[in-house]
CSV table of C-alpha atoms (C1' of nucleotides) in Angstrom, one decimal:
chain,number,residue,atom,x,y,z
A,752,MET,CA,0.0,0.0,0.0
A,753,THR,CA,1.3,3.4,-1.0
A,754,GLN,CA,1.0,6.1,1.5
A,755,ILE,CA,0.8,9.2,-0.7
A,756,ASP,CA,0.2,9.1,-4.5
A,757,ILE,CA,3.6,9.5,-6.2
A,758,ASN,CA,2.3,12.1,-8.7
A,759,ILE,CA,1.0,14.3,-5.9
A,760,LEU,CA,4.2,13.9,-4.0
A,761,ILE,CA,6.2,15.0,-7.0
A,762,VAL,CA,4.0,17.9,-7.8
A,763,TRP,CA,4.5,19.2,-4.3
A,764,GLY,CA,8.2,19.1,-4.7
A,765,ALA,CA,9.3,15.6,-3.6
A,766,VAL,CA,12.7,14.4,-5.0
A,767,ALA,CA,13.8,10.8,-5.5
A,768,ARG,CA,17.2,10.0,-3.9
A,769,LYS,CA,19.2,6.8,-4.1
A,770,PHE,CA,20.6,5.2,-1.0
A,771,LYS,CA,23.3,2.5,-1.0
A,772,LYS,CA,22.8,-0.6,1.1
A,773,GLY,CA,24.0,0.3,4.6
A,774,GLU,CA,23.7,4.0,4.1
A,775,MET,CA,22.1,6.0,6.9
A,776,ILE,CA,18.9,8.0,6.1
A,777,PHE,CA,18.5,9.8,9.4
A,778,TRP,CA,19.8,9.6,12.9
A,779,GLU,CA,18.2,9.3,16.4
A,780,ASP,CA,17.8,12.7,18.1
A,781,GLU,CA,18.1,14.6,14.8
A,782,VAL,CA,15.5,17.3,13.9
A,783,ALA,CA,13.2,16.0,11.2
A,784,HIS,CA,13.3,18.0,7.9
A,785,PHE,CA,11.8,15.6,5.4
A,786,TYR,CA,9.0,13.3,4.7
A,787,HIS,CA,10.3,9.9,3.4
A,788,GLN,CA,8.5,7.5,1.2
A,789,ILE,CA,10.1,4.4,-0.3
A,790,GLN,CA,9.9,3.9,-4.0
A,791,SER,CA,12.0,0.7,-3.9
A,792,GLY,CA,14.1,-1.1,-1.4
A,793,THR,CA,13.8,-1.8,2.3
A,794,VAL,CA,14.6,0.4,5.4
A,795,ARG,CA,15.2,-0.5,9.0
A,796,VAL,CA,14.4,1.9,11.8
A,797,TYR,CA,16.3,1.1,14.9
A,798,ASN,CA,17.9,2.0,18.2
A,799,ILE,CA,21.4,1.1,19.4
A,800,ASN,CA,22.5,1.2,23.0
A,801,ASP,CA,25.8,1.8,24.8
A,802,GLU,CA,26.7,-1.8,24.6
A,803,GLY,CA,26.1,-1.9,20.9
A,804,ARG,CA,22.9,-3.9,21.2
A,805,GLU,CA,20.2,-3.0,18.7
A,806,PHE,CA,16.5,-2.8,18.8
A,807,THR,CA,14.4,-2.7,15.6
A,808,GLN,CA,11.4,-0.4,15.8
A,809,GLY,CA,10.2,-1.3,12.3
A,810,ILE,CA,11.1,-2.4,8.8
A,811,PHE,CA,9.6,-0.7,5.8
A,812,SER,CA,9.5,-1.3,2.1
A,813,ASP,CA,8.0,-0.3,-1.3
A,814,GLY,CA,5.3,2.3,-0.9
A,815,ASN,CA,5.7,2.7,2.9
A,816,SER,CA,6.6,6.0,4.5
A,817,PHE,CA,8.6,6.1,7.7
A,818,GLY,CA,9.9,8.6,10.2
A,819,GLU,CA,6.8,10.8,9.9
A,820,PRO,CA,5.7,11.3,13.5
A,821,PRO,CA,8.2,14.1,14.3
A,822,LEU,CA,6.9,16.0,11.3
A,823,PHE,CA,3.6,16.3,13.3
A,824,SER,CA,4.8,16.4,16.9
A,825,GLN,CA,7.9,18.6,16.8
A,826,ASP,CA,9.9,15.8,18.5
A,827,THR,CA,13.3,14.7,17.2
A,828,TYR,CA,13.7,11.2,15.7
A,829,ALA,CA,13.2,8.5,18.3
A,830,ALA,CA,15.4,6.1,16.2
A,831,SER,CA,17.8,6.0,13.3
A,832,ALA,CA,17.0,4.7,9.8
A,833,ILE,CA,19.3,2.7,7.5
A,834,ALA,CA,18.9,1.3,4.0
A,835,MET,CA,18.9,-2.5,4.3
A,836,THR,CA,19.2,-2.8,0.5
A,837,ASP,CA,19.9,-0.3,-2.2
A,838,ALA,CA,16.9,1.9,-2.2
A,839,VAL,CA,15.2,4.9,-3.9
A,840,ILE,CA,13.3,7.2,-1.5
A,841,TYR,CA,11.2,10.2,-2.2
A,842,LYS,CA,12.0,13.1,0.1
A,843,LEU,CA,9.7,16.0,0.6
A,844,ASN,CA,10.7,18.9,2.8
A,845,ILE,CA,8.6,19.6,5.9
A,846,GLU,CA,7.1,22.8,4.5
A,847,GLY,CA,6.0,21.1,1.3
A,848,PHE,CA,4.6,18.2,3.4
A,849,GLN,CA,2.6,20.5,5.6
A,850,ARG,CA,1.2,22.4,2.7
A,851,LEU,CA,0.3,19.1,1.0
A,852,LEU,CA,-1.5,17.9,4.1
A,853,LYS,CA,-3.6,21.1,4.3
A,854,GLU,CA,-4.5,20.7,0.6
A,855,TYR,CA,-5.6,17.1,0.8
A,856,PRO,CA,-7.8,16.2,3.8
A,857,GLU,CA,-7.9,12.6,2.6
A,858,VAL,CA,-4.1,12.4,3.0
A,859,GLN,CA,-4.4,13.9,6.4
A,860,HIS,CA,-6.9,11.3,7.3
A,861,GLY,CA,-4.7,8.6,5.7
A,862,PHE,CA,-2.0,9.4,8.3
A,863,ASN,CA,-4.6,9.2,11.1
A,864,VAL,CA,-5.4,5.7,10.0
A,865,LEU,CA,-1.7,4.8,9.5
A,866,PHE,CA,-0.7,6.1,12.9
A,867,ALA,CA,-3.7,4.3,14.5
A,868,LYS,CA,-2.5,1.0,13.0
A,869,ARG,CA,1.0,1.6,14.1
A,870,LEU,CA,-0.1,2.4,17.7
A,871,TYR,CA,-2.1,-0.9,17.6
A,872,ASP,CA,1.0,-2.8,16.5
A,873,LYS,CA,3.2,-1.1,19.1
A,874,ALA,CA,0.7,-1.9,21.8
A,875,CYS,CA,0.6,-5.5,20.7
A,876,MET,CA,4.4,-5.8,20.8
A,877,ALA,CA,4.7,-3.8,24.1
A,878,ARG,CA,2.3,-6.0,26.0
A,879,GLU,CA,4.5,-9.0,25.1
A,880,ILE,CA,7.2,-7.7,27.4
A,881,ILE,CA,5.6,-9.6,30.2
A,882,ASN,CA,5.3,-12.9,28.2
A,883,SER,CA,7.6,-15.8,27.4
A,884,PRO,CA,10.1,-15.8,24.5
A,885,GLU,CA,7.7,-18.1,22.6
A,886,SER,CA,4.8,-15.7,23.0
A,887,ARG,CA,6.9,-12.8,22.0
A,888,ILE,CA,8.1,-14.5,18.9
A,889,LEU,CA,4.6,-15.5,18.0
A,890,ALA,CA,3.4,-12.0,18.4
A,891,PHE,CA,6.1,-10.8,16.0
A,892,LEU,CA,5.3,-13.5,13.5
A,893,LYS,CA,1.7,-12.7,13.6
A,894,LYS,CA,2.3,-9.0,13.1
A,895,THR,CA,4.8,-9.7,10.3
A,896,LYS,CA,2.6,-12.2,8.5
A,897,HIS,CA,0.8,-9.8,6.3
A,898,ALA,CA,4.1,-8.5,5.0
A,899,ALA,CA,5.2,-12.0,4.1
A,900,THR,CA,4.6,-14.0,0.9
A,901,LYS,CA,2.4,-17.0,1.0
A,902,GLU,CA,3.7,-20.4,0.0
A,903,GLU,CA,1.6,-23.5,0.2
A,904,GLY,CA,-0.7,-22.1,2.8
A,905,LEU,CA,2.1,-20.9,5.0
A,906,PHE,CA,3.8,-17.5,5.2
A,907,ARG,CA,7.5,-17.4,4.5
A,908,ILE,CA,9.1,-15.2,7.1
A,909,PRO,CA,11.6,-13.1,5.3
A,910,TYR,CA,13.7,-12.2,8.3
A,911,THR,CA,16.9,-13.7,9.8
A,912,ARG,CA,16.9,-15.0,13.4
A,913,GLN,CA,19.1,-12.0,14.3
A,914,GLU,CA,16.4,-9.7,12.9
A,915,ILE,CA,13.7,-11.5,14.9
A,916,ALA,CA,15.9,-11.2,18.0
A,917,ASN,CA,16.4,-7.5,17.4
A,918,SER,CA,12.7,-7.0,16.9
A,919,THR,CA,11.6,-8.9,20.0
A,920,GLY,CA,14.4,-7.8,22.4
A,921,LEU,CA,15.7,-11.4,22.7
A,922,ARG,CA,19.1,-12.8,21.8
A,923,VAL,CA,19.7,-14.8,18.6
A,924,GLU,CA,20.4,-18.0,20.6
A,925,THR,CA,17.2,-17.7,22.5
A,926,VAL,CA,15.3,-17.2,19.2
A,927,ILE,CA,16.9,-20.3,17.7
A,928,ARG,CA,16.3,-22.5,20.7
A,929,THR,CA,12.7,-21.3,21.1
A,930,LEU,CA,12.0,-21.8,17.4
A,931,LYS,CA,13.4,-25.3,17.6
A,932,ARG,CA,11.0,-26.1,20.4
A,933,MET,CA,8.2,-24.6,18.4
A,934,VAL,CA,9.0,-26.7,15.4
A,935,LYS,CA,8.7,-29.8,17.6
A,936,GLU,CA,5.3,-28.6,18.8
A,937,ASN,CA,4.1,-27.8,15.2
A,938,LYS,CA,3.7,-24.1,15.9
A,939,VAL,CA,6.1,-23.1,13.1
A,940,GLU,CA,7.8,-24.9,10.2
A,941,VAL,CA,11.4,-24.8,9.1
A,942,LYS,CA,12.5,-26.1,5.7
A,943,GLY,CA,16.2,-25.7,5.0
A,944,HIS,CA,16.7,-22.9,7.6
A,945,LYS,CA,13.8,-21.0,6.1
A,946,LEU,CA,11.0,-20.2,8.5
A,947,PHE,CA,7.3,-20.6,7.8
A,948,TYR,CA,4.3,-19.6,9.9
B,57,MET,CA,-4.5,19.7,27.7
B,58,THR,CA,-8.0,19.0,26.4
B,59,GLN,CA,-8.3,17.0,23.3
B,60,ILE,CA,-11.6,18.2,21.9
B,61,ASP,CA,-13.5,21.3,23.1
B,62,ILE,CA,-16.2,20.1,25.5
B,63,ASN,CA,-18.9,22.3,23.9
B,64,ILE,CA,-18.2,20.9,20.5
B,65,LEU,CA,-18.3,17.4,21.9
B,66,ILE,CA,-21.6,18.0,23.4
B,67,VAL,CA,-23.1,19.7,20.4
B,68,TRP,CA,-22.2,16.6,18.3
B,69,GLY,CA,-23.9,14.3,20.8
B,70,ALA,CA,-21.4,13.3,23.5
B,71,VAL,CA,-22.9,12.2,26.8
B,72,ALA,CA,-21.2,12.3,30.2
B,73,ARG,CA,-21.2,9.0,32.0
B,74,LYS,CA,-20.0,8.3,35.6
B,75,PHE,CA,-17.7,5.4,36.3
B,76,LYS,CA,-17.1,4.0,39.8
B,77,LYS,CA,-13.5,3.3,40.9
B,78,GLY,CA,-12.6,-0.1,39.5
B,79,GLU,CA,-15.3,-0.1,36.9
B,80,MET,CA,-14.4,-1.4,33.4
B,81,ILE,CA,-14.8,1.1,30.5
B,82,PHE,CA,-14.0,-1.3,27.6
B,83,TRP,CA,-12.3,-4.6,27.1
B,84,GLU,CA,-9.5,-5.9,25.0
B,85,ASP,CA,-10.6,-7.4,21.7
B,86,GLU,CA,-13.9,-5.6,21.8
B,87,VAL,CA,-15.1,-3.6,18.8
B,88,ALA,CA,-14.9,0.2,19.4
B,89,HIS,CA,-18.2,2.0,19.4
B,90,PHE,CA,-17.3,5.2,21.3
B,91,TYR,CA,-14.9,8.0,21.5
B,92,HIS,CA,-13.9,8.6,25.2
B,93,GLN,CA,-12.7,11.8,26.8
B,94,ILE,CA,-12.2,12.3,30.5
B,95,GLN,CA,-13.9,15.2,32.3
B,96,SER,CA,-12.5,14.1,35.6
B,97,GLY,CA,-10.8,11.1,37.1
B,98,THR,CA,-8.0,8.8,36.0
B,99,VAL,CA,-8.1,5.8,33.7
B,100,ARG,CA,-5.7,3.0,33.2
B,101,VAL,CA,-5.4,1.2,29.9
B,102,TYR,CA,-3.8,-2.2,30.3
B,103,ASN,CA,-3.3,-5.9,29.3
B,104,ILE,CA,-3.5,-8.9,31.5
B,105,ASN,CA,-1.9,-12.3,30.5
B,106,ASP,CA,-2.8,-15.9,31.3
B,107,GLU,CA,-0.8,-15.8,34.6
B,108,GLY,CA,-2.6,-12.8,35.7
B,109,ARG,CA,0.3,-10.5,35.2
B,110,GLU,CA,-0.5,-7.0,34.1
B,111,PHE,CA,1.0,-4.5,31.7
B,112,THR,CA,0.0,-0.9,31.7
B,113,GLN,CA,-0.2,0.7,28.2
B,114,GLY,CA,-1.0,4.1,29.5
B,115,ILE,CA,-2.6,6.2,32.3
B,116,PHE,CA,-4.9,9.1,31.4
B,117,SER,CA,-6.6,11.9,33.3
B,118,ASP,CA,-8.6,15.1,33.1
B,119,GLY,CA,-8.9,16.3,29.5
B,120,ASN,CA,-7.3,13.3,27.9
B,121,SER,CA,-8.9,11.0,25.4
B,122,PHE,CA,-8.0,7.3,25.2
B,123,GLY,CA,-8.8,4.2,23.2
B,124,GLU,CA,-9.2,6.3,20.0
B,125,PRO,CA,-6.9,4.4,17.5
B,126,PRO,CA,-9.5,1.6,16.7
B,127,LEU,CA,-12.0,4.4,15.7
B,128,PHE,CA,-9.6,5.2,12.9
B,129,SER,CA,-8.1,1.8,12.0
B,130,GLN,CA,-11.1,-0.6,12.3
B,131,ASP,CA,-9.0,-2.7,14.8
B,132,THR,CA,-10.5,-4.0,18.0
B,133,TYR,CA,-9.1,-2.7,21.3
B,134,ALA,CA,-5.6,-3.8,21.9
B,135,ALA,CA,-6.1,-3.4,25.7
B,136,SER,CA,-8.7,-2.9,28.4
B,137,ALA,CA,-9.6,0.3,30.2
B,138,ILE,CA,-10.5,0.6,33.9
B,139,ALA,CA,-11.4,3.6,36.1
B,140,MET,CA,-8.6,4.0,38.7
B,141,THR,CA,-10.8,6.6,40.5
B,142,ASP,CA,-14.4,7.6,40.3
B,143,ALA,CA,-14.6,9.3,36.9
B,144,VAL,CA,-16.8,11.3,34.6
B,145,ILE,CA,-16.2,10.5,30.9
B,146,TYR,CA,-17.7,12.0,27.8
B,147,LYS,CA,-18.8,9.3,25.3
B,148,LEU,CA,-19.5,10.1,21.7
B,149,ASN,CA,-20.6,7.3,19.3
B,150,ILE,CA,-18.3,6.5,16.4
B,151,GLU,CA,-20.7,7.9,13.8
B,152,GLY,CA,-20.9,11.2,15.6
B,153,PHE,CA,-17.2,11.2,16.1
B,154,GLN,CA,-16.5,10.7,12.4
B,155,ARG,CA,-18.9,13.4,11.4
B,156,LEU,CA,-17.2,15.7,13.9
B,157,LEU,CA,-13.8,14.9,12.4
B,158,LYS,CA,-14.9,15.7,8.9
B,159,GLU,CA,-16.4,19.0,10.1
B,160,TYR,CA,-13.3,20.2,12.0
B,161,PRO,CA,-10.0,19.7,10.1
B,162,GLU,CA,-8.2,21.2,13.1
B,163,VAL,CA,-9.5,18.4,15.3
B,164,GLN,CA,-8.4,15.9,12.7
B,165,HIS,CA,-5.0,17.5,12.7
B,166,GLY,CA,-5.1,17.4,16.5
B,167,PHE,CA,-5.3,13.7,16.5
B,168,ASN,CA,-2.4,13.4,14.0
B,169,VAL,CA,-0.3,15.4,16.5
B,170,LEU,CA,-1.6,13.3,19.5
B,171,PHE,CA,-0.9,10.0,17.7
B,172,ALA,CA,2.5,11.2,16.7
B,173,LYS,CA,3.4,12.0,20.3
B,174,ARG,CA,2.1,8.7,21.4
B,175,LEU,CA,4.1,6.9,18.8
B,176,TYR,CA,7.2,8.7,20.0
B,177,ASP,CA,6.5,7.7,23.6
B,178,LYS,CA,5.9,4.1,22.7
B,179,ALA,CA,9.1,4.0,20.7
B,180,CYS,CA,11.0,5.4,23.6
B,181,MET,CA,9.6,2.8,25.9
B,182,ALA,CA,10.0,0.0,23.4
B,183,ARG,CA,13.7,0.6,22.9
B,184,GLU,CA,14.2,0.2,26.6
B,185,ILE,CA,13.5,-3.5,26.3
B,186,ILE,CA,17.2,-4.1,25.6
B,187,ASN,CA,18.3,-2.0,28.6
B,188,SER,CA,18.8,-2.5,32.3
B,189,PRO,CA,16.0,-2.1,34.9
B,190,GLU,CA,17.6,1.2,35.9
B,191,SER,CA,17.5,2.6,32.4
B,192,ARG,CA,13.9,1.3,31.9
B,193,ILE,CA,12.7,3.0,35.1
B,194,LEU,CA,14.5,6.2,34.2
B,195,ALA,CA,12.8,6.2,30.8
B,196,PHE,CA,9.5,5.8,32.5
B,197,LEU,CA,10.2,8.6,35.0
B,198,LYS,CA,11.3,10.9,32.2
B,199,LYS,CA,8.2,10.3,30.1
B,200,THR,CA,6.0,10.6,33.2
B,201,LYS,CA,7.6,13.8,34.4
B,202,HIS,CA,5.5,16.3,32.5
B,203,ALA,CA,2.4,14.7,34.1
B,204,ALA,CA,3.8,15.1,37.6
B,205,THR,CA,3.5,18.1,39.9
B,206,LYS,CA,6.7,20.0,40.7
B,207,GLU,CA,7.8,20.4,44.4
B,208,GLU,CA,11.0,22.2,45.3
B,209,GLY,CA,12.6,21.7,41.9
B,210,LEU,CA,11.8,18.0,41.7
B,211,PHE,CA,8.8,16.1,40.3
B,212,ARG,CA,6.7,14.1,42.6
B,213,ILE,CA,6.0,10.8,40.8
B,214,PRO,CA,2.4,10.0,41.6
B,215,TYR,CA,2.6,6.3,40.9
B,216,THR,CA,3.1,3.3,43.2
B,217,ARG,CA,6.1,1.0,42.8
B,218,GLN,CA,3.6,-1.6,41.5
B,219,GLU,CA,2.4,0.8,38.8
B,220,ILE,CA,6.0,1.6,37.8
B,221,ALA,CA,6.6,-2.2,37.6
B,222,ASN,CA,3.4,-2.7,35.5
B,223,SER,CA,4.5,0.1,33.1
B,224,THR,CA,8.0,-1.1,32.6
B,225,GLY,CA,7.5,-4.8,32.6
B,226,LEU,CA,9.5,-5.3,35.7
B,227,ARG,CA,8.5,-6.8,39.1
B,228,VAL,CA,7.8,-4.7,42.1
B,229,GLU,CA,10.7,-6.1,44.0
B,230,THR,CA,13.0,-5.3,41.1
B,231,VAL,CA,11.7,-1.7,41.0
B,232,ILE,CA,12.1,-1.3,44.8
B,233,ARG,CA,15.7,-2.6,44.8
B,234,THR,CA,16.7,-0.6,41.7
B,235,LEU,CA,15.2,2.6,43.1
B,236,LYS,CA,17.1,2.0,46.3
B,237,ARG,CA,20.3,1.8,44.5
B,238,MET,CA,19.4,4.9,42.5
B,239,VAL,CA,18.8,6.8,45.7
B,240,LYS,CA,22.3,6.0,46.8
B,241,GLU,CA,23.6,7.3,43.5
B,242,ASN,CA,21.5,10.5,43.7
B,243,LYS,CA,19.6,9.6,40.6
B,244,VAL,CA,16.2,9.9,42.4
B,245,GLU,CA,15.0,11.0,45.8
B,246,VAL,CA,12.7,9.3,48.2
B,247,LYS,CA,11.1,11.1,51.1
B,248,GLY,CA,8.8,9.0,53.3
B,249,HIS,CA,8.2,6.5,50.5
B,250,LYS,CA,7.3,9.2,48.1
B,251,LEU,CA,9.4,9.2,44.9
B,252,PHE,CA,10.9,12.4,43.4
B,253,TYR,CA,12.7,12.9,40.2
C,1108,DC,C1',-7.9,-0.1,67.0
C,1109,DG,C1',-8.2,-3.1,63.0
C,1110,DA,C1',-8.3,-3.7,58.1
C,1111,DG,C1',-6.3,-2.7,53.9
C,1112,DT,C1',-3.0,-1.2,50.7
C,1113,DG,C1',1.5,-0.4,49.5
C,1114,DA,C1',6.5,-0.9,50.5
C,1115,DT,C1',10.4,-3.7,51.9
C,1116,DT,C1',13.5,-7.5,52.8
C,1117,DG,C1',15.8,-12.0,52.5
C,1118,DA,C1',16.7,-16.5,50.5
C,1119,DC,C1',16.4,-19.2,46.6
C,1120,DT,C1',15.8,-20.4,41.8
C,1121,DG,C1',15.8,-20.7,37.0
C,1122,DC,C1',15.6,-18.9,32.6
C,1123,DG,C1',17.6,-16.2,29.2
C,1124,DT,C1',22.1,-14.4,28.5
C,1125,DT,C1',26.9,-14.8,27.6
C,1126,DC,C1',30.8,-16.7,25.6
C,1127,DA,C1',33.1,-19.5,22.5
C,1128,DA,C1',33.3,-22.6,19.0
C,1129,DC,C1',31.7,-24.8,14.9
C,1130,DC,C1',28.7,-25.7,10.9
C,1131,DG,C1',26.8,-24.9,6.2
C,1132,DA,C1',25.5,-22.4,2.2
C,1133,DC,C1',26.8,-19.2,-1.1
C,1134,DG,C1',29.5,-16.3,-4.0
C,1135,DT,C1',33.8,-14.5,-5.8
C,1136,DG,C1',38.2,-14.4,-7.7
C,1137,DG,C1',42.5,-16.6,-9.1
D,1388,DC,C1',37.2,-25.8,-10.3
D,1389,DC,C1',38.7,-25.1,-5.9
D,1390,DA,C1',40.1,-22.0,-2.0
D,1391,DC,C1',38.7,-18.8,0.8
D,1392,DG,C1',35.8,-15.3,3.0
D,1393,DT,C1',31.4,-14.0,4.6
D,1394,DC,C1',27.1,-14.4,6.7
D,1395,DG,C1',23.6,-16.7,9.0
D,1396,DG,C1',22.6,-20.6,11.7
D,1397,DT,C1',23.5,-23.9,15.6
D,1398,DT,C1',25.3,-26.0,19.8
D,1399,DG,C1',27.0,-26.6,24.5
D,1400,DA,C1',28.5,-25.0,29.0
D,1401,DA,C1',28.5,-21.7,32.6
D,1402,DC,C1',26.8,-17.6,34.7
D,1403,DG,C1',24.2,-14.1,36.8
D,1404,DC,C1',20.5,-11.1,37.2
D,1405,DA,C1',15.8,-10.5,37.7
D,1406,DG,C1',12.1,-13.3,39.1
D,1407,DT,C1',9.7,-16.0,42.7
D,1408,DC,C1',8.1,-16.9,47.2
D,1409,DA,C1',7.1,-15.8,51.7
D,1410,DA,C1',7.1,-13.0,55.5
D,1411,DT,C1',7.1,-8.5,57.7
D,1412,DC,C1',6.8,-3.5,58.0
D,1413,DA,C1',4.6,1.2,57.4
D,1414,DC,C1',1.1,4.2,56.7
D,1415,DT,C1',-3.8,5.6,56.1
D,1416,DC,C1',-8.4,5.7,56.9
D,1417,DG,C1',-12.9,4.4,58.7
DNA sequence: CGAGTGATTGACTGCGTTCAACCGACGTGG
DNA sequence: CCACGTCGGTTGAACGCAGTCAATCACTCG
């Protein structure tokens, strides 16, 4: 699903910019100057702590926008964004974005709906903090399911164990061991290291 | 800060309803039929798991609205809401709410800003999952600060240790022991069991 | 005063982490 | 075609911190 129609974006001054795999798009605590919408590629929004441990706030791909909240709330970025693959991203400066919003109430409403869904997802992940690793992984798989491609009735989870760990706040080893138990109990399937749910 | 002007709310059909301390306002997984805005009292939005352990998603008081995301995203409630004190809450049915939104673009925009702030707060809490109890408690205190009343340059934290535990995903004992260490290191103050930050 | 709620303490436990090593698939360059 | 490097996945052993359990204390209010 595309957040804002490309043509409208361009008319209001958005510019496509290429990012190399691994290139930073913005940094935590920075002031937000641009609206970002992905034409192609995938982007990871994440935090990193003093010990170098990472937490993934979200992963975004074709058509998605990301890093928009500060454009509305005057906050700085709560996390950093990095290109996980080569990517092309439309950037529209905040002034243009705000004018566009005023002009198109449907777009305004579109962000209400988008933010509402994000809040729902965040709430679902947050409540897992008091649950077992298995429950936390299941919550992540459930949330991630709609983003996955279906193969023979099951969803192929396109993330590495490390990424699942970063998204759930667990460690890789815990994810691996928990998934193994879940395979035994027919809660997930693994074919050649690939994970299905 | 009041989310929607009371007079407008009433004109569009909102009705004030009293809730007794401990009374449920809505339940997790329920379909959302009403917009809720607090006139007086405080409300806790929370989850409870199979073992009876609770996680607090948010605490709201005078002027705040809560449980709005599903009105935009067609999701069910991600959590339950309960009156922590006797409370009076304006309720406006979803049809009225949606008509009101269409009529007042500023209100629409107000929700964008509100949701953006909530997403920021949720992101700040979420990233703490990979940090120490101390860091998690500090993040909570920081977020909660603006809601607290100032006394002699410090903020009186109006929550019990149990509530801090429920909000951070820690256990009461861990909160108590961590706070104790933080007092020694002058990171917080405690006067007669009351917590200051 | 007694009941009730919240705060506190100590002893023990166990689960997820940590650390270290190894495996296996894939791709690239000589 | 093979050697090698890289990246992700896997395993085992040991550890330690937050959780668990149970008891007691402190304060407030009717």
